[in-house]
């Protein structure tokens, strides 16, 4: 009888602890969001989006940093997205069973979890040294390299979900594989591929480490992609650790802005999948 | 074969050309993924060569990191990297295990999805945000409430006490480890949850049929079945923790030293690179930082490769059992 009681107690304690663990995880998410809201909301105003990053002590905004982040993220996804989609297509269709595909999948998985600062060092060695200066384009290339493995993975997974019957039907009508892929498989997997791209954008738009020594930073308005460019993550890093209250306020507002954008992107991406189903059919 | 092709040879030729081009494009893109990894390895080696040739093995065994005298050793940074990651795992493994149990065995269906997404969102929060949150919110709380208690209660103990002595700085190795723990929990718990879900219901039901409690089924049926996958998930989290940069850079205090206390400031490989790279003057200094990067690449590559290998084996087993 007491042994049964003991087992029940152990069961309750263990399950209670697992609930507690979940509560701890949720608590940290809540605590971070609460900090960002309580410190960042105060600085949310029109000037945040209209003025440049100021020198210490005077008022300003984050316009050049927001612009730089958007530009580099867009170029990064334009460079990395298509490459990732094509490579994912090879893995899922042409090279599905090729021996080289197994190697590529493995390498892609490694790249997926590789430290982003290593990518920064790589692009520094590759582009910054040969060009002789820091530039927004180098930053964008670093972001693209981070986006590629994410897109490869999601594209391959999503293409694999398209029913074989649809592919066979297209082939039976005499279509070449490229026609089957672009006219049948891509449309069927569209929502999944879009989700992958959204997740890749969410991933790269908050990256700081790879930009530190590729895009660097720029206190002024610059649209030249061949020159250093301001960007939100690096500005947050620099301003948050500064002793100036106006810089710190801007850092918190920027942090709120970037986190909300990324969380909204991530949640949207999940709902696209949930609503349309992984293969795109309802 | 193709009726249009039979009628119009030019159309068929065009189709074949496009087929060849498209196929080649996908293949080149796939090869690019391979070349990326090779390119990263080569460029890091190239950049690290001057420092490695100059210091030889001393680079790995020396703790001294002195830009003034041009003496660079990686030991302190490697130590900080390993210790912060171990602290992170020590905290994150039980928490992730609990979350995975909650999500697969306990939570009612309507709660599973929102809670699962909320935990996953922890992974979406950028590293820099964890950093400033750790510095401005977590570190002061640790400094005022947690660290003095650790110093008073564990500090006087023999052996273990050494880890918790000295003044409470707030920032330092322990703080970095805690922030890292929060950052890797979503990765480990996601993998653990997924492998828990691959356990066949029949196995669990047999356990319940014999009168086992939920915990007994988890511990004696689910965990043994999912062990390889769980270890893979943990290694994946370890890979994340080892290479994490911004959050650690902000909260670790950046001191190239090996202290016995976990409360003291330290540094990690990635933090040293992030902090010093743009300010490094002299070729040897820059090259030493790149050599640190190469070392980090080697360490994380081995850990991640081992993790992926384990998860890959598991996938195959899951496929063959279907």
XYZ file of C-alpha atoms in Angstrom, chain A residues 3 7-8 10-12 14-19 21-29 31-33 35-36 39 82-87 89-91 94 100 102-104 106-119 121-126 134 145 148-149 152-153 173-179 181-182 186 202-203 205-209 212-213 216 233-234 236-238 240-242 248 251-252 254-256 258-259 262-263 266-267 270-271 274, chain B residues 1-2 12 14-16 18-20 22-23 25-27 29-37 39-41 43-44 46-48 94-103 105-106 113-115 117-122 124-130 132-133 135-138 178 182 185 210-216 218 236 239-240 242-246 249-250 270-271 273-275 277-278 286 289-290 292-294 296-297 300-301 304-306 308-309 312 315:
220
model
C 4.722 1.520 -2.131
C 4.801 5.805 -6.688
C 1.873 8.186 -6.838
C 6.839 10.469 -7.274
C 4.518 10.711 -10.257
C 2.880 13.887 -8.979
C 7.771 14.682 -11.458
C 4.785 15.936 -13.424
C 4.567 19.008 -11.220
C 8.223 19.769 -11.934
C 7.646 19.436 -15.673
C 4.810 21.950 -15.398
C 9.818 23.899 -16.153
C 7.282 25.028 -18.742
C 6.276 27.917 -16.491
C 9.951 28.935 -16.212
C 10.329 28.965 -20.003
C 7.193 31.041 -20.435
C 8.257 33.341 -17.597
C 11.478 34.264 -19.384
C 9.641 35.071 -22.619
C 9.967 38.902 -18.651
C 11.909 39.836 -21.789
C 8.817 41.168 -23.550
C 11.216 44.723 -20.159
C 11.175 45.701 -23.824
C 11.505 50.554 -21.427
C 16.888 31.849 -54.646
C 20.116 29.929 -54.022
C 18.502 28.142 -51.077
C 15.338 27.387 -53.045
C 17.278 25.978 -56.012
C 19.527 23.880 -53.786
C 14.863 21.762 -55.248
C 17.919 19.737 -56.227
C 17.835 17.826 -52.942
C 16.785 15.887 -59.196
C 26.214 13.761 -53.092
C 23.394 13.012 -48.457
C 26.627 14.965 -48.023
C 24.952 18.243 -48.950
C 24.610 16.950 -43.732
C 26.724 20.018 -44.554
C 23.582 22.143 -44.755
C 22.492 20.974 -41.309
C 25.920 21.893 -39.959
C 25.716 25.344 -41.574
C 22.236 25.760 -40.095
C 23.685 25.710 -36.587
C 27.099 27.230 -37.300
C 27.968 30.286 -35.179
C 27.046 33.470 -37.030
C 30.223 35.242 -35.947
C 32.193 32.701 -38.003
C 30.186 33.775 -41.043
C 34.839 36.425 -40.123
C 34.492 34.528 -43.416
C 32.922 37.480 -45.235
C 35.525 39.778 -43.709
C 38.313 37.606 -45.133
C 36.477 37.188 -48.432
C 33.553 47.783 -44.752
C 24.986 33.011 -46.125
C 20.748 29.909 -47.346
C 20.710 26.832 -45.064
C 17.408 24.905 -48.300
C 15.979 22.963 -45.391
C 1.238 14.537 -69.744
C 4.691 14.776 -71.249
C 6.083 17.623 -69.183
C 9.813 17.832 -68.628
C 10.877 17.808 -64.967
C 11.598 21.573 -64.966
C 8.032 22.194 -66.180
C 8.687 21.559 -60.834
C 7.908 25.161 -61.782
C 6.225 25.013 -56.674
C 13.150 36.630 -39.175
C 16.435 34.877 -38.558
C 17.001 40.599 -39.435
C 18.120 40.317 -35.822
C 21.640 39.082 -36.496
C 24.304 41.301 -34.987
C 27.548 39.344 -34.878
C 30.015 43.874 -36.669
C 32.947 43.653 -39.051
C 30.141 48.067 -39.462
C 21.276 45.439 -34.201
C 24.697 47.108 -34.161
C 21.356 48.749 -30.284
C 24.629 47.118 -29.209
C 26.538 50.395 -29.316
C 22.732 50.241 -25.010
C 26.258 49.979 -23.634
C 26.841 53.745 -23.812
C 20.072 54.069 -24.129
C 18.506 51.327 -27.902
C 15.476 50.095 -25.956
C 15.056 49.862 -31.313
C 15.116 46.594 -29.363
C 11.325 46.694 -28.965
C 13.111 44.688 -33.904
C 11.790 42.063 -31.476
C 10.581 39.334 -35.680
C 7.949 37.824 -33.381
C 7.567 34.191 -36.886
C 3.945 33.916 -35.771
C 3.414 29.555 -38.475
C -0.135 30.602 -39.290
C -1.422 26.066 -40.144
C 6.667 10.864 -76.028
C 5.507 14.443 -76.236
C 11.223 20.100 -78.139
C 13.749 24.522 -76.418
C 12.216 22.348 -73.743
C 15.345 20.223 -73.513
C 15.478 24.751 -70.462
C 15.495 21.394 -68.726
C 19.271 21.282 -68.881
C 17.230 24.487 -64.780
C 18.784 21.227 -63.706
C 21.092 25.784 -61.840
C 19.723 23.625 -59.017
C 22.888 21.511 -59.020
C 23.148 25.987 -56.002
C 23.421 22.677 -54.143
C 27.176 22.574 -54.730
C 27.395 26.147 -53.459
C 26.209 24.892 -50.064
C 29.158 22.484 -50.009
C 31.549 25.168 -51.165
C 30.347 27.515 -48.407
C 31.527 25.155 -45.711
C 35.266 28.238 -48.132
C 34.676 29.069 -44.475
C 37.220 26.467 -43.369
C 39.502 31.278 -45.309
C 39.710 30.840 -41.534
C 44.362 31.223 -44.233
C 43.664 34.120 -41.877
C 44.794 32.167 -38.827
C 16.273 19.492 -16.998
C 14.094 22.476 -17.977
C 13.854 21.315 -21.619
C 13.112 17.774 -20.484
C 10.276 19.093 -18.328
C 8.894 21.216 -21.150
C 8.968 18.256 -23.550
C 7.125 16.076 -21.025
C 4.561 18.801 -20.443
C 3.968 19.326 -24.157
C 2.140 13.951 -22.105
C 0.447 16.502 -19.880
C 0.025 24.588 -29.664
C 0.121 28.019 -27.981
C 2.597 26.909 -25.318
C 4.815 28.258 -30.082
C 5.617 30.507 -27.108
C 8.614 28.335 -26.198
C 9.740 28.324 -29.846
C 9.511 32.114 -29.901
C 12.283 32.193 -27.287
C 13.334 33.848 -32.396
C 14.333 36.629 -29.981
C 17.636 38.044 -31.287
C 20.823 37.406 -29.370
C 21.452 41.123 -28.841
C 18.107 41.414 -26.992
C 19.098 38.616 -24.587
C 20.877 43.850 -23.044
C 18.141 42.136 -21.030
C 22.905 43.139 -18.521
C 20.198 45.543 -17.386
C 17.630 43.211 -15.791
C 19.108 39.834 -14.902
C 22.259 31.473 -17.271
C 17.432 30.489 -21.666
C 16.075 25.767 -24.021
C 0.786 -2.962 -16.687
C -0.353 -0.316 -14.201
C 2.547 2.112 -14.577
C 2.096 5.757 -13.612
C 2.614 8.505 -16.211
C 6.084 9.202 -14.827
C 7.034 5.518 -14.922
C 8.007 8.376 -19.387
C 22.650 20.699 -30.920
C 26.650 23.748 -30.497
C 24.433 26.822 -30.157
C 29.441 27.338 -27.797
C 29.084 29.743 -30.710
C 26.639 32.239 -29.216
C 28.139 35.693 -29.468
C 26.290 38.904 -28.691
C 29.774 39.439 -25.135
C 27.521 41.828 -23.249
C 33.143 34.523 -29.768
C 33.046 37.374 -27.248
C 36.311 38.213 -31.521
C 33.225 40.422 -31.349
C 34.868 42.800 -28.895
C 38.267 42.428 -33.982
C 37.560 45.927 -35.303
C 44.090 40.178 -36.071
C 41.540 36.527 -33.398
C 40.898 34.700 -36.677
C 40.308 31.849 -32.269
C 37.526 31.788 -34.849
C 39.060 28.757 -36.545
C 35.582 27.820 -32.480
C 34.672 26.535 -35.940
C 31.293 23.644 -32.959
C 31.673 21.719 -36.207
C 27.107 19.798 -34.429
C 28.297 17.037 -36.750
C 28.038 14.510 -33.910
C 23.349 15.629 -36.662
C 24.809 12.172 -37.061
C 20.164 11.183 -38.740
C 15.437 9.337 -38.558
